Coordinates of C-alpha atoms in Angstrom, one line a residue:
X340 CA 26.4 23.6 -38.8
X341 CA 26.7 20.2 -37.5
X342 CA 26.0 17.3 -39.8
X343 CA 23.9 14.3 -38.5
X344 CA 23.7 10.8 -39.9
X345 CA 20.6 8.9 -38.8
X346 CA 19.6 5.4 -39.0
X347 CA 16.0 4.4 -38.8
X348 CA 14.0 1.5 -37.8
X349 CA 10.4 0.6 -37.8
X350 CA 8.5 -0.3 -34.6
X351 CA 5.0 -1.4 -33.4
X352 CA 3.5 -0.8 -30.4
X353 CA 0.3 -2.0 -28.9
X354 CA -2.0 -0.9 -26.0
X355 CA -5.3 -1.3 -24.8
X356 CA -5.3 2.3 -23.6
X357 CA -4.9 4.1 -26.7
X358 CA -2.8 5.5 -29.5
X359 CA -0.3 7.5 -27.7
X360 CA 0.1 4.7 -25.2
X361 CA 1.0 2.2 -27.9
X362 CA 3.8 4.8 -29.2
X363 CA 5.0 5.2 -26.0
X364 CA 5.2 1.6 -25.3
X365 CA 7.4 1.0 -28.4
X366 CA 9.6 3.7 -27.7
X367 CA 10.1 2.7 -24.0
X368 CA 11.0 -1.0 -25.0
X369 CA 13.3 0.2 -27.9
X370 CA 15.2 2.5 -25.6
X371 CA 16.2 -0.7 -23.5
X372 CA 18.4 -1.5 -26.5
X373 CA 18.9 1.3 -28.6
X374 CA 20.3 4.8 -27.6
X375 CA 20.5 8.3 -29.2
X376 CA 16.8 8.2 -30.5
X377 CA 15.9 11.6 -32.0
X378 CA 12.6 11.6 -33.9
X379 CA 9.8 9.5 -34.6
X380 CA 7.1 9.2 -37.6
X381 CA 3.9 7.4 -37.1
X382 CA 3.4 5.2 -40.4
X383 CA 0.4 3.2 -39.5
X384 CA -2.4 2.8 -37.0
X385 CA -4.5 -0.1 -36.6
X386 CA -7.3 -1.2 -34.0
X387 CA -8.6 -4.6 -33.2
X388 CA -12.2 -4.9 -32.4
X389 CA -14.0 -7.2 -30.4
X390 CA -17.7 -7.6 -29.4
X391 CA -18.0 -4.1 -31.3
X392 CA -15.6 -2.3 -29.1
X393 CA -12.0 -1.3 -29.8
X394 CA -9.9 -3.9 -27.7
X395 CA -6.4 -2.7 -28.5
X396 CA -4.6 -0.4 -30.7
X397 CA -1.3 -1.2 -32.7
X398 CA 0.7 1.9 -34.0
X399 CA 3.8 1.6 -36.2
X400 CA 6.4 4.1 -36.0
X401 CA 9.6 4.8 -38.0
X402 CA 12.4 5.9 -35.4
X403 CA 15.5 7.8 -36.1
X404 CA 18.7 7.8 -34.1
X405 CA 22.0 9.1 -34.8
X406 CA 25.1 6.8 -35.0
X407 CA 28.1 6.7 -32.6

């Protein structure tokens, strides 16, 4: 069995479309500068309300990646 060491960081993504899109936005942007991302854990979900409607979502995720 191989042993893995992970480092993890917390990211917050946002989207006007929905929660899943907010998560994907965070991961996509992080992939510009991080590599070897392996897992994520949703840690917090928030929404912003304007005029009685949800105008956008913010989702915080903990992302784990393997070290070189």
